[in-house]
Amino acid sequence: MAGAFLMEIRRGTQSALLVIRAAAELPSAPVEVSVCADSLEVRSGGSCDAAALPAGVRLAPSSCRGLRRLRGDGLHLRVRLRCPPPATDVAVTLRENLKPKKSYIFYCQSCGDIVVEDRKFLRVLPLPSENWSDLVEEWCCHPDPFARSSLHPRHGDCFVGDTFFLLNSGNESHVPESPMCYSEAGHHVSQNGCNLKSKENTRVICKRCKAILGETVSSDTIKYYVTEVIIQPTEGSFSPTPRSQFVQSVIAQCLLELSSAKSTFRFTIKGDNGKTYILIWLLNSDTLLVESLGSSSSHSDFTLFGDVLTPSTGPVGAWNAVKVLYQPCIQCRNKELADAWENDMGVHPLTFPSETCLELLLIMGLSTTSLPPSLRCMNSFQAAVDKIIIKNLAGLKKSSAKK
């Protein structure tokens, strides 16, 4: 529709912010907006466009308030919902995704090549958080009993961390990463002969597409990052997912799990090189986004993530979302704030391959620039683009069009 719109719905408060783009394109033209329970209608410049809302989203037209026009944004108004929108699909957690005594195949997320074939785990165990050793002094009144011990999986084990899986690589001749590891230069060497002190030489790289999948932790232990592999039951089939959509979904799932389990809402995104790339502050996770993509290419700048997450069955789409504030920390930006968060026990670190951290930063930047200008910043997070809405976090894209 010519009057492209974005609606941000909060399930907790049963309220919505509606932004109508038509008024931004024709600032001097009169615009008439009709809000119905299940549809929106925009009249401007002699044209009339209507869009049906997704099933389950019903507005209370009499509650419309706060109508205003913002330069560059269009018309803003707030409205309440008649009833709560459909509940968010419960995302399967990383720990629940793997079950003992079941066979799984690990695929490279980038190209679909098999990384680990037909592996049956006898035990699937959660690992403590990455900074657990820092708290040992609070637990023990005697010297650290874990100082010389390490948590490595035995044969048939899978250890699940916040952002990775640890697998035992012994006696798995059909696993390409087990008998050898690949350096970034592309040369393969015996895994037992890898120089574990060098980060480059311990990286595990997909044979087909050369994507970084993880790293060798010891001579018989491999770490695979959750953002780099797709795990399917042996009897299942591989279903490719666009890279940006997968990265958003997995990282947001990590944020949701940790915020629920640890009551923490601030996170640092670190690379496997030890550098901090992004500071993230989780604002809420009960958001439902409803968006009209418009029929004209002139509206593409208003569409979140362009055609990556475009609904395939209609002009209006709905997505579950989380909203976060963030600050980039590349090239020494926000160093003082990053140092303060580094020393704050209330901030939880998440480690991914450095290339994935840069991918995430790009995705977040694209999300921010696609939002109306008035929604891009908040409080002290004023670095270029600060406020984002990541779409489709907890599951696959939902289309609102019903045929």
PDB file of N, CA and C in Angstrom, residues 174-266:
ATOM      1  N   HIS A 174      34.973 -40.611  10.488  1.00  0.00           N
ATOM      2  CA  HIS A 174      34.156 -40.033   9.435  1.00  0.00           C
ATOM      3  C   HIS A 174      33.901 -38.548   9.638  1.00  0.00           C
ATOM      4  N   VAL A 175      34.392 -37.992  10.745  1.00  0.00           N
ATOM      5  CA  VAL A 175      34.211 -36.567  10.997  1.00  0.00           C
ATOM      6  C   VAL A 175      35.409 -35.812  10.449  1.00  0.00           C
ATOM      7  N   PRO A 176      35.217 -34.947   9.445  1.00  0.00           N
ATOM      8  CA  PRO A 176      36.368 -34.290   8.826  1.00  0.00           C
ATOM      9  C   PRO A 176      37.186 -33.463   9.782  1.00  0.00           C
ATOM     10  N   GLU A 177      36.541 -32.843  10.808  1.00  0.00           N
ATOM     11  CA  GLU A 177      37.298 -31.987  11.718  1.00  0.00           C
ATOM     12  C   GLU A 177      38.059 -32.781  12.776  1.00  0.00           C
ATOM     13  N   SER A 178      37.760 -34.069  12.957  1.00  0.00           N
ATOM     14  CA  SER A 178      38.402 -34.822  14.018  1.00  0.00           C
ATOM     15  C   SER A 178      39.840 -35.172  13.702  1.00  0.00           C
ATOM     16  N   PRO A 179      40.140 -35.773  12.537  1.00  0.00           N
ATOM     17  CA  PRO A 179      41.517 -36.143  12.294  1.00  0.00           C
ATOM     18  C   PRO A 179      42.413 -34.983  11.934  1.00  0.00           C
ATOM     19  N   MET A 180      41.843 -33.843  11.572  1.00  0.00           N
ATOM     20  CA  MET A 180      42.703 -32.730  11.184  1.00  0.00           C
ATOM     21  C   MET A 180      42.007 -31.421  11.480  1.00  0.00           C
ATOM     22  N   CYS A 181      42.767 -30.381  11.614  1.00  0.00           N
ATOM     23  CA  CYS A 181      42.200 -29.038  11.720  1.00  0.00           C
ATOM     24  C   CYS A 181      42.827 -28.184  10.647  1.00  0.00           C
ATOM     25  N   TYR A 182      42.142 -27.121  10.277  1.00  0.00           N
ATOM     26  CA  TYR A 182      42.592 -26.276   9.177  1.00  0.00           C
ATOM     27  C   TYR A 182      42.967 -24.905   9.707  1.00  0.00           C
ATOM     28  N   SER A 183      44.101 -24.415   9.309  1.00  0.00           N
ATOM     29  CA  SER A 183      44.481 -23.060   9.670  1.00  0.00           C
ATOM     30  C   SER A 183      43.844 -22.098   8.689  1.00  0.00           C
ATOM     31  N   GLU A 184      43.892 -20.813   9.014  1.00  0.00           N
ATOM     32  CA  GLU A 184      43.301 -19.815   8.133  1.00  0.00           C
ATOM     33  C   GLU A 184      44.026 -19.751   6.794  1.00  0.00           C
ATOM     34  N   ALA A 185      45.271 -20.195   6.766  1.00  0.00           N
ATOM     35  CA  ALA A 185      46.019 -20.182   5.511  1.00  0.00           C
ATOM     36  C   ALA A 185      45.583 -21.307   4.591  1.00  0.00           C
ATOM     37  N   GLY A 186      44.762 -22.233   5.097  1.00  0.00           N
ATOM     38  CA  GLY A 186      44.217 -23.290   4.264  1.00  0.00           C
ATOM     39  C   GLY A 186      45.029 -24.567   4.307  1.00  0.00           C
ATOM     40  N   HIS A 187      46.085 -24.638   5.085  1.00  0.00           N
ATOM     41  CA  HIS A 187      46.893 -25.843   5.177  1.00  0.00           C
ATOM     42  C   HIS A 187      46.391 -26.705   6.322  1.00  0.00           C
ATOM     43  N   HIS A 188      46.301 -28.032   6.091  1.00  0.00           N
ATOM     44  CA  HIS A 188      45.840 -28.908   7.149  1.00  0.00           C
ATOM     45  C   HIS A 188      47.024 -29.602   7.796  1.00  0.00           C
ATOM     46  N   VAL A 189      46.888 -29.836   9.081  1.00  0.00           N
ATOM     47  CA  VAL A 189      47.920 -30.508   9.861  1.00  0.00           C
ATOM     48  C   VAL A 189      47.228 -31.494  10.781  1.00  0.00           C
ATOM     49  N   SER A 190      48.016 -32.427  11.317  1.00  0.00           N
ATOM     50  CA  SER A 190      47.454 -33.389  12.256  1.00  0.00           C
ATOM     51  C   SER A 190      46.902 -32.653  13.463  1.00  0.00           C
ATOM     52  N   GLN A 191      45.734 -33.087  13.938  1.00  0.00           N
ATOM     53  CA  GLN A 191      45.139 -32.398  15.072  1.00  0.00           C
ATOM     54  C   GLN A 191      46.032 -32.493  16.296  1.00  0.00           C
ATOM     55  N   ASN A 192      46.653 -33.635  16.502  1.00  0.00           N
ATOM     56  CA  ASN A 192      47.523 -33.791  17.666  1.00  0.00           C
ATOM     57  C   ASN A 192      48.726 -32.867  17.573  1.00  0.00           C
ATOM     58  N   GLY A 193      49.061 -32.436  16.355  1.00  0.00           N
ATOM     59  CA  GLY A 193      50.219 -31.584  16.190  1.00  0.00           C
ATOM     60  C   GLY A 193      49.881 -30.114  16.092  1.00  0.00           C
ATOM     61  N   CYS A 194      48.600 -29.774  16.264  1.00  0.00           N
ATOM     62  CA  CYS A 194      48.197 -28.363  16.184  1.00  0.00           C
ATOM     63  C   CYS A 194      48.823 -27.580  17.323  1.00  0.00           C
ATOM     64  N   ASN A 195      49.252 -26.401  17.045  1.00  0.00           N
ATOM     65  CA  ASN A 195      49.776 -25.527  18.079  1.00  0.00           C
ATOM     66  C   ASN A 195      48.595 -24.852  18.759  1.00  0.00           C
ATOM     67  N   LEU A 196      48.199 -25.377  19.934  1.00  0.00           N
ATOM     68  CA  LEU A 196      47.010 -24.884  20.605  1.00  0.00           C
ATOM     69  C   LEU A 196      47.207 -23.492  21.180  1.00  0.00           C
ATOM     70  N   LYS A 197      48.429 -22.985  21.159  1.00  0.00           N
ATOM     71  CA  LYS A 197      48.665 -21.634  21.657  1.00  0.00           C
ATOM     72  C   LYS A 197      48.327 -20.594  20.589  1.00  0.00           C
ATOM     73  N   SER A 198      48.200 -21.031  19.356  1.00  0.00           N
ATOM     74  CA  SER A 198      47.904 -20.105  18.278  1.00  0.00           C
ATOM     75  C   SER A 198      46.438 -20.210  17.909  1.00  0.00           C
ATOM     76  N   LYS A 199      45.725 -19.105  17.989  1.00  0.00           N
ATOM     77  CA  LYS A 199      44.300 -19.092  17.688  1.00  0.00           C
ATOM     78  C   LYS A 199      44.054 -19.461  16.239  1.00  0.00           C
ATOM     79  N   GLU A 200      44.928 -19.009  15.348  1.00  0.00           N
ATOM     80  CA  GLU A 200      44.733 -19.297  13.939  1.00  0.00           C
ATOM     81  C   GLU A 200      44.821 -20.790  13.670  1.00  0.00           C
ATOM     82  N   ASN A 201      45.757 -21.463  14.286  1.00  0.00           N
ATOM     83  CA  ASN A 201      45.971 -22.876  14.007  1.00  0.00           C
ATOM     84  C   ASN A 201      44.980 -23.785  14.704  1.00  0.00           C
ATOM     85  N   THR A 202      44.172 -23.261  15.614  1.00  0.00           N
ATOM     86  CA  THR A 202      43.190 -24.109  16.291  1.00  0.00           C
ATOM     87  C   THR A 202      41.795 -23.939  15.715  1.00  0.00           C
ATOM     88  N   ARG A 203      41.619 -23.048  14.768  1.00  0.00           N
ATOM     89  CA  ARG A 203      40.301 -22.832  14.197  1.00  0.00           C
ATOM     90  C   ARG A 203      39.873 -24.032  13.350  1.00  0.00           C
ATOM     91  N   VAL A 204      38.622 -24.422  13.523  1.00  0.00           N
ATOM     92  CA  VAL A 204      38.030 -25.492  12.727  1.00  0.00           C
ATOM     93  C   VAL A 204      37.246 -24.837  11.593  1.00  0.00           C
ATOM     94  N   ILE A 205      37.578 -25.194  10.372  1.00  0.00           N
ATOM     95  CA  ILE A 205      37.029 -24.523   9.195  1.00  0.00           C
ATOM     96  C   ILE A 205      36.347 -25.539   8.293  1.00  0.00           C
ATOM     97  N   CYS A 206      35.193 -25.155   7.763  1.00  0.00           N
ATOM     98  CA  CYS A 206      34.450 -26.022   6.853  1.00  0.00           C
ATOM     99  C   CYS A 206      35.300 -26.314   5.617  1.00  0.00           C
ATOM    100  N   LYS A 207      35.361 -27.586   5.230  1.00  0.00           N
ATOM    101  CA  LYS A 207      36.170 -27.964   4.072  1.00  0.00           C
ATOM    102  C   LYS A 207      35.629 -27.377   2.777  1.00  0.00           C
ATOM    103  N   ARG A 208      34.282 -27.255   2.698  1.00  0.00           N
ATOM    104  CA  ARG A 208      33.685 -26.813   1.437  1.00  0.00           C
ATOM    105  C   ARG A 208      33.740 -25.298   1.270  1.00  0.00           C
ATOM    106  N   CYS A 209      33.229 -24.545   2.252  1.00  0.00           N
ATOM    107  CA  CYS A 209      33.099 -23.091   2.071  1.00  0.00           C
ATOM    108  C   CYS A 209      34.111 -22.290   2.879  1.00  0.00           C
ATOM    109  N   LYS A 210      34.917 -22.962   3.688  1.00  0.00           N
ATOM    110  CA  LYS A 210      35.968 -22.315   4.484  1.00  0.00           C
ATOM    111  C   LYS A 210      35.416 -21.414   5.585  1.00  0.00           C
ATOM    112  N   ALA A 211      34.152 -21.569   5.937  1.00  0.00           N
ATOM    113  CA  ALA A 211      33.598 -20.809   7.057  1.00  0.00           C
ATOM    114  C   ALA A 211      34.175 -21.332   8.368  1.00  0.00           C
ATOM    115  N   ILE A 212      34.365 -20.435   9.325  1.00  0.00           N
ATOM    116  CA  ILE A 212      34.882 -20.829  10.634  1.00  0.00           C
ATOM    117  C   ILE A 212      33.746 -21.437  11.444  1.00  0.00           C
ATOM    118  N   LEU A 213      33.926 -22.678  11.882  1.00  0.00           N
ATOM    119  CA  LEU A 213      32.899 -23.400  12.625  1.00  0.00           C
ATOM    120  C   LEU A 213      33.166 -23.423  14.118  1.00  0.00           C
ATOM    121  N   GLY A 214      34.427 -23.371  14.510  1.00  0.00           N
ATOM    122  CA  GLY A 214      34.772 -23.460  15.926  1.00  0.00           C
ATOM    123  C   GLY A 214      36.270 -23.508  16.089  1.00  0.00           C
ATOM    124  N   GLU A 215      36.710 -24.234  17.101  1.00  0.00           N
ATOM    125  CA  GLU A 215      38.141 -24.347  17.366  1.00  0.00           C
ATOM    126  C   GLU A 215      38.426 -25.617  18.146  1.00  0.00           C
ATOM    127  N   THR A 216      39.657 -26.081  18.056  1.00  0.00           N
ATOM    128  CA  THR A 216      40.087 -27.229  18.844  1.00  0.00           C
ATOM    129  C   THR A 216      40.506 -26.741  20.219  1.00  0.00           C
ATOM    130  N   VAL A 217      39.921 -27.338  21.253  1.00  0.00           N
ATOM    131  CA  VAL A 217      40.220 -26.953  22.628  1.00  0.00           C
ATOM    132  C   VAL A 217      41.377 -27.778  23.174  1.00  0.00           C
ATOM    133  N   SER A 218      41.412 -29.046  22.799  1.00  0.00           N
ATOM    134  CA  SER A 218      42.514 -29.932  23.169  1.00  0.00           C
ATOM    135  C   SER A 218      42.650 -30.967  22.065  1.00  0.00           C
ATOM    136  N   SER A 219      43.530 -31.935  22.259  1.00  0.00           N
ATOM    137  CA  SER A 219      43.771 -32.926  21.212  1.00  0.00           C
ATOM    138  C   SER A 219      42.545 -33.780  20.924  1.00  0.00           C
ATOM    139  N   ASP A 220      41.596 -33.860  21.868  1.00  0.00           N
ATOM    140  CA  ASP A 220      40.414 -34.690  21.628  1.00  0.00           C
ATOM    141  C   ASP A 220      39.097 -33.942  21.870  1.00  0.00           C
ATOM    142  N   THR A 221      39.142 -32.615  21.895  1.00  0.00           N
ATOM    143  CA  THR A 221      37.936 -31.830  22.152  1.00  0.00           C
ATOM    144  C   THR A 221      37.803 -30.713  21.126  1.00  0.00           C
ATOM    145  N   ILE A 222      36.608 -30.594  20.544  1.00  0.00           N
ATOM    146  CA  ILE A 222      36.322 -29.550  19.567  1.00  0.00           C
ATOM    147  C   ILE A 222      35.151 -28.707  20.049  1.00  0.00           C
ATOM    148  N   LYS A 223      35.270 -27.401  19.887  1.00  0.00           N
ATOM    149  CA  LYS A 223      34.199 -26.462  20.213  1.00  0.00           C
ATOM    150  C   LYS A 223      33.555 -25.990  18.916  1.00  0.00           C
ATOM    151  N   TYR A 224      32.226 -26.167  18.820  1.00  0.00           N
ATOM    152  CA  TYR A 224      31.464 -25.652  17.682  1.00  0.00           C
ATOM    153  C   TYR A 224      30.560 -24.519  18.172  1.00  0.00           C
ATOM    154  N   TYR A 225      30.605 -23.374  17.506  1.00  0.00           N
ATOM    155  CA  TYR A 225      29.762 -22.246  17.901  1.00  0.00           C
ATOM    156  C   TYR A 225      28.340 -22.436  17.383  1.00  0.00           C
ATOM    157  N   VAL A 226      27.367 -22.020  18.194  1.00  0.00           N
ATOM    158  CA  VAL A 226      25.957 -22.225  17.844  1.00  0.00           C
ATOM    159  C   VAL A 226      25.546 -21.403  16.624  1.00  0.00           C
ATOM    160  N   THR A 227      26.306 -20.364  16.304  1.00  0.00           N
ATOM    161  CA  THR A 227      25.974 -19.535  15.148  1.00  0.00           C
ATOM    162  C   THR A 227      26.516 -20.104  13.841  1.00  0.00           C
ATOM    163  N   GLU A 228      27.287 -21.178  13.926  1.00  0.00           N
ATOM    164  CA  GLU A 228      27.959 -21.689  12.722  1.00  0.00           C
ATOM    165  C   GLU A 228      27.474 -23.061  12.288  1.00  0.00           C
ATOM    166  N   VAL A 229      26.722 -23.773  13.111  1.00  0.00           N
ATOM    167  CA  VAL A 229      26.268 -25.117  12.753  1.00  0.00           C
ATOM    168  C   VAL A 229      24.763 -25.237  12.957  1.00  0.00           C
ATOM    169  N   ILE A 230      24.146 -26.075  12.153  1.00  0.00           N
ATOM    170  CA  ILE A 230      22.745 -26.434  12.306  1.00  0.00           C
ATOM    171  C   ILE A 230      22.681 -27.904  12.692  1.00  0.00           C
ATOM    172  N   ILE A 231      21.930 -28.223  13.737  1.00  0.00           N
ATOM    173  CA  ILE A 231      21.851 -29.590  14.242  1.00  0.00           C
ATOM    174  C   ILE A 231      20.479 -30.153  13.918  1.00  0.00           C
ATOM    175  N   GLN A 232      20.467 -31.300  13.262  1.00  0.00           N
ATOM    176  CA  GLN A 232      19.220 -31.952  12.897  1.00  0.00           C
ATOM    177  C   GLN A 232      19.274 -33.420  13.324  1.00  0.00           C
ATOM    178  N   PRO A 233      18.134 -33.997  13.744  1.00  0.00           N
ATOM    179  CA  PRO A 233      18.105 -35.448  13.990  1.00  0.00           C
ATOM    180  C   PRO A 233      18.501 -36.192  12.719  1.00  0.00           C
ATOM    181  N   THR A 234      19.092 -37.351  12.881  1.00  0.00           N
ATOM    182  CA  THR A 234      19.570 -38.114  11.732  1.00  0.00           C
ATOM    183  C   THR A 234      18.462 -38.392  10.728  1.00  0.00           C
ATOM    184  N   GLU A 235      17.246 -38.641  11.239  1.00  0.00           N
ATOM    185  CA  GLU A 235      16.134 -38.965  10.348  1.00  0.00           C
ATOM    186  C   GLU A 235      15.560 -37.723   9.672  1.00  0.00           C
ATOM    187  N   GLY A 236      16.000 -36.522  10.082  1.00  0.00           N
ATOM    188  CA  GLY A 236      15.505 -35.290   9.492  1.00  0.00           C
ATOM    189  C   GLY A 236      16.269 -34.924   8.238  1.00  0.00           C
ATOM    190  N   SER A 237      15.960 -33.765   7.681  1.00  0.00           N
ATOM    191  CA  SER A 237      16.630 -33.281   6.478  1.00  0.00           C
ATOM    192  C   SER A 237      17.107 -31.857   6.705  1.00  0.00           C
ATOM    193  N   PHE A 238      18.146 -31.471   5.988  1.00  0.00           N
ATOM    194  CA  PHE A 238      18.713 -30.133   6.135  1.00  0.00           C
ATOM    195  C   PHE A 238      17.833 -29.114   5.428  1.00  0.00           C
ATOM    196  N   SER A 239      17.502 -28.050   6.144  1.00  0.00           N
ATOM    197  CA  SER A 239      16.699 -26.970   5.579  1.00  0.00           C
ATOM    198  C   SER A 239      17.498 -25.674   5.692  1.00  0.00           C
ATOM    199  N   PRO A 240      17.955 -25.121   4.568  1.00  0.00           N
ATOM    200  CA  PRO A 240      18.796 -23.914   4.633  1.00  0.00           C
ATOM    201  C   PRO A 240      18.024 -22.709   5.155  1.00  0.00           C
ATOM    202  N   THR A 241      18.708 -21.848   5.882  1.00  0.00           N
ATOM    203  CA  THR A 241      18.152 -20.609   6.422  1.00  0.00           C
ATOM    204  C   THR A 241      19.067 -19.464   6.023  1.00  0.00           C
ATOM    205  N   PRO A 242      18.530 -18.338   5.550  1.00  0.00           N
ATOM    206  CA  PRO A 242      19.390 -17.196   5.217  1.00  0.00           C
ATOM    207  C   PRO A 242      20.298 -16.845   6.385  1.00  0.00           C
ATOM    208  N   ARG A 243      21.541 -16.533   6.062  1.00  0.00           N
ATOM    209  CA  ARG A 243      22.558 -16.319   7.093  1.00  0.00           C
ATOM    210  C   ARG A 243      22.161 -15.245   8.099  1.00  0.00           C
ATOM    211  N   SER A 244      21.728 -14.076   7.630  1.00  0.00           N
ATOM    212  CA  SER A 244      21.406 -12.995   8.565  1.00  0.00           C
ATOM    213  C   SER A 244      20.237 -13.382   9.455  1.00  0.00           C
ATOM    214  N   GLN A 245      19.265 -14.081   8.898  1.00  0.00           N
ATOM    215  CA  GLN A 245      18.114 -14.508   9.682  1.00  0.00           C
ATOM    216  C   GLN A 245      18.543 -15.500  10.760  1.00  0.00           C
ATOM    217  N   PHE A 246      19.449 -16.413  10.407  1.00  0.00           N
ATOM    218  CA  PHE A 246      19.916 -17.415  11.361  1.00  0.00           C
ATOM    219  C   PHE A 246      20.710 -16.769  12.491  1.00  0.00           C
ATOM    220  N   VAL A 247      21.617 -15.846  12.142  1.00  0.00           N
ATOM    221  CA  VAL A 247      22.443 -15.188  13.162  1.00  0.00           C
ATOM    222  C   VAL A 247      21.560 -14.415  14.137  1.00  0.00           C
ATOM    223  N   GLN A 248      20.595 -13.653  13.610  1.00  0.00           N
ATOM    224  CA  GLN A 248      19.672 -12.926  14.483  1.00  0.00           C
ATOM    225  C   GLN A 248      18.956 -13.863  15.438  1.00  0.00           C
ATOM    226  N   SER A 249      18.399 -14.931  14.867  1.00  0.00           N
ATOM    227  CA  SER A 249      17.559 -15.830  15.646  1.00  0.00           C
ATOM    228  C   SER A 249      18.339 -16.506  16.762  1.00  0.00           C
ATOM    229  N   VAL A 250      19.522 -17.003  16.446  1.00  0.00           N
ATOM    230  CA  VAL A 250      20.311 -17.742  17.436  1.00  0.00           C
ATOM    231  C   VAL A 250      20.820 -16.821  18.533  1.00  0.00           C
ATOM    232  N   ILE A 251      21.367 -15.667  18.169  1.00  0.00           N
ATOM    233  CA  ILE A 251      21.922 -14.767  19.181  1.00  0.00           C
ATOM    234  C   ILE A 251      20.812 -14.210  20.059  1.00  0.00           C
ATOM    235  N   ALA A 252      19.674 -13.865  19.449  1.00  0.00           N
ATOM    236  CA  ALA A 252      18.562 -13.374  20.255  1.00  0.00           C
ATOM    237  C   ALA A 252      18.053 -14.452  21.195  1.00  0.00           C
ATOM    238  N   GLN A 253      18.059 -15.698  20.744  1.00  0.00           N
ATOM    239  CA  GLN A 253      17.653 -16.790  21.622  1.00  0.00           C
ATOM    240  C   GLN A 253      18.591 -16.906  22.812  1.00  0.00           C
ATOM    241  N   CYS A 254      19.885 -16.714  22.572  1.00  0.00           N
ATOM    242  CA  CYS A 254      20.851 -16.706  23.681  1.00  0.00           C
ATOM    243  C   CYS A 254      20.514 -15.598  24.674  1.00  0.00           C
ATOM    244  N   LEU A 255      20.209 -14.400  24.163  1.00  0.00           N
ATOM    245  CA  LEU A 255      19.874 -13.285  25.048  1.00  0.00           C
ATOM    246  C   LEU A 255      18.635 -13.589  25.882  1.00  0.00           C
ATOM    247  N   LEU A 256      17.617 -14.168  25.251  1.00  0.00           N
ATOM    248  CA  LEU A 256      16.380 -14.471  25.960  1.00  0.00           C
ATOM    249  C   LEU A 256      16.598 -15.525  27.029  1.00  0.00           C
ATOM    250  N   GLU A 257      17.340 -16.570  26.702  1.00  0.00           N
ATOM    251  CA  GLU A 257      17.604 -17.632  27.673  1.00  0.00           C
ATOM    252  C   GLU A 257      18.360 -17.111  28.885  1.00  0.00           C
ATOM    253  N   LEU A 258      19.410 -16.338  28.624  1.00  0.00           N
ATOM    254  CA  LEU A 258      20.242 -15.860  29.723  1.00  0.00           C
ATOM    255  C   LEU A 258      19.526 -14.814  30.564  1.00  0.00           C
ATOM    256  N   SER A 259      18.751 -13.944  29.928  1.00  0.00           N
ATOM    257  CA  SER A 259      18.020 -12.947  30.698  1.00  0.00           C
ATOM    258  C   SER A 259      16.982 -13.599  31.597  1.00  0.00           C
ATOM    259  N   SER A 260      16.399 -14.702  31.134  1.00  0.00           N
ATOM    260  CA  SER A 260      15.412 -15.418  31.935  1.00  0.00           C
ATOM    261  C   SER A 260      16.064 -16.220  33.054  1.00  0.00           C
ATOM    262  N   ALA A 261      17.187 -16.873  32.740  1.00  0.00           N
ATOM    263  CA  ALA A 261      17.826 -17.757  33.720  1.00  0.00           C
ATOM    264  C   ALA A 261      18.653 -16.994  34.750  1.00  0.00           C
ATOM    265  N   LYS A 262      19.272 -15.900  34.342  1.00  0.00           N
ATOM    266  CA  LYS A 262      20.219 -15.202  35.213  1.00  0.00           C
ATOM    267  C   LYS A 262      19.765 -13.801  35.598  1.00  0.00           C
ATOM    268  N   SER A 263      18.597 -13.374  35.127  1.00  0.00           N
ATOM    269  CA  SER A 263      18.095 -12.022  35.405  1.00  0.00           C
ATOM    270  C   SER A 263      19.135 -10.968  35.056  1.00  0.00           C
ATOM    271  N   THR A 264      19.786 -11.161  33.923  1.00  0.00           N
ATOM    272  CA  THR A 264      20.746 -10.178  33.434  1.00  0.00           C
ATOM    273  C   THR A 264      20.245  -9.653  32.097  1.00  0.00           C
ATOM    274  N   PHE A 265      20.441  -8.358  31.856  1.00  0.00           N
ATOM    275  CA  PHE A 265      19.917  -7.746  30.645  1.00  0.00           C
ATOM    276  C   PHE A 265      20.982  -6.971  29.876  1.00  0.00           C
ATOM    277  N   ARG A 266      22.221  -7.031  30.357  1.00  0.00           N
ATOM    278  CA  ARG A 266      23.323  -6.388  29.650  1.00  0.00           C
ATOM    279  C   ARG A 266      24.332  -7.442  29.230  1.00  0.00           C
TER     280      ARG A 266
END
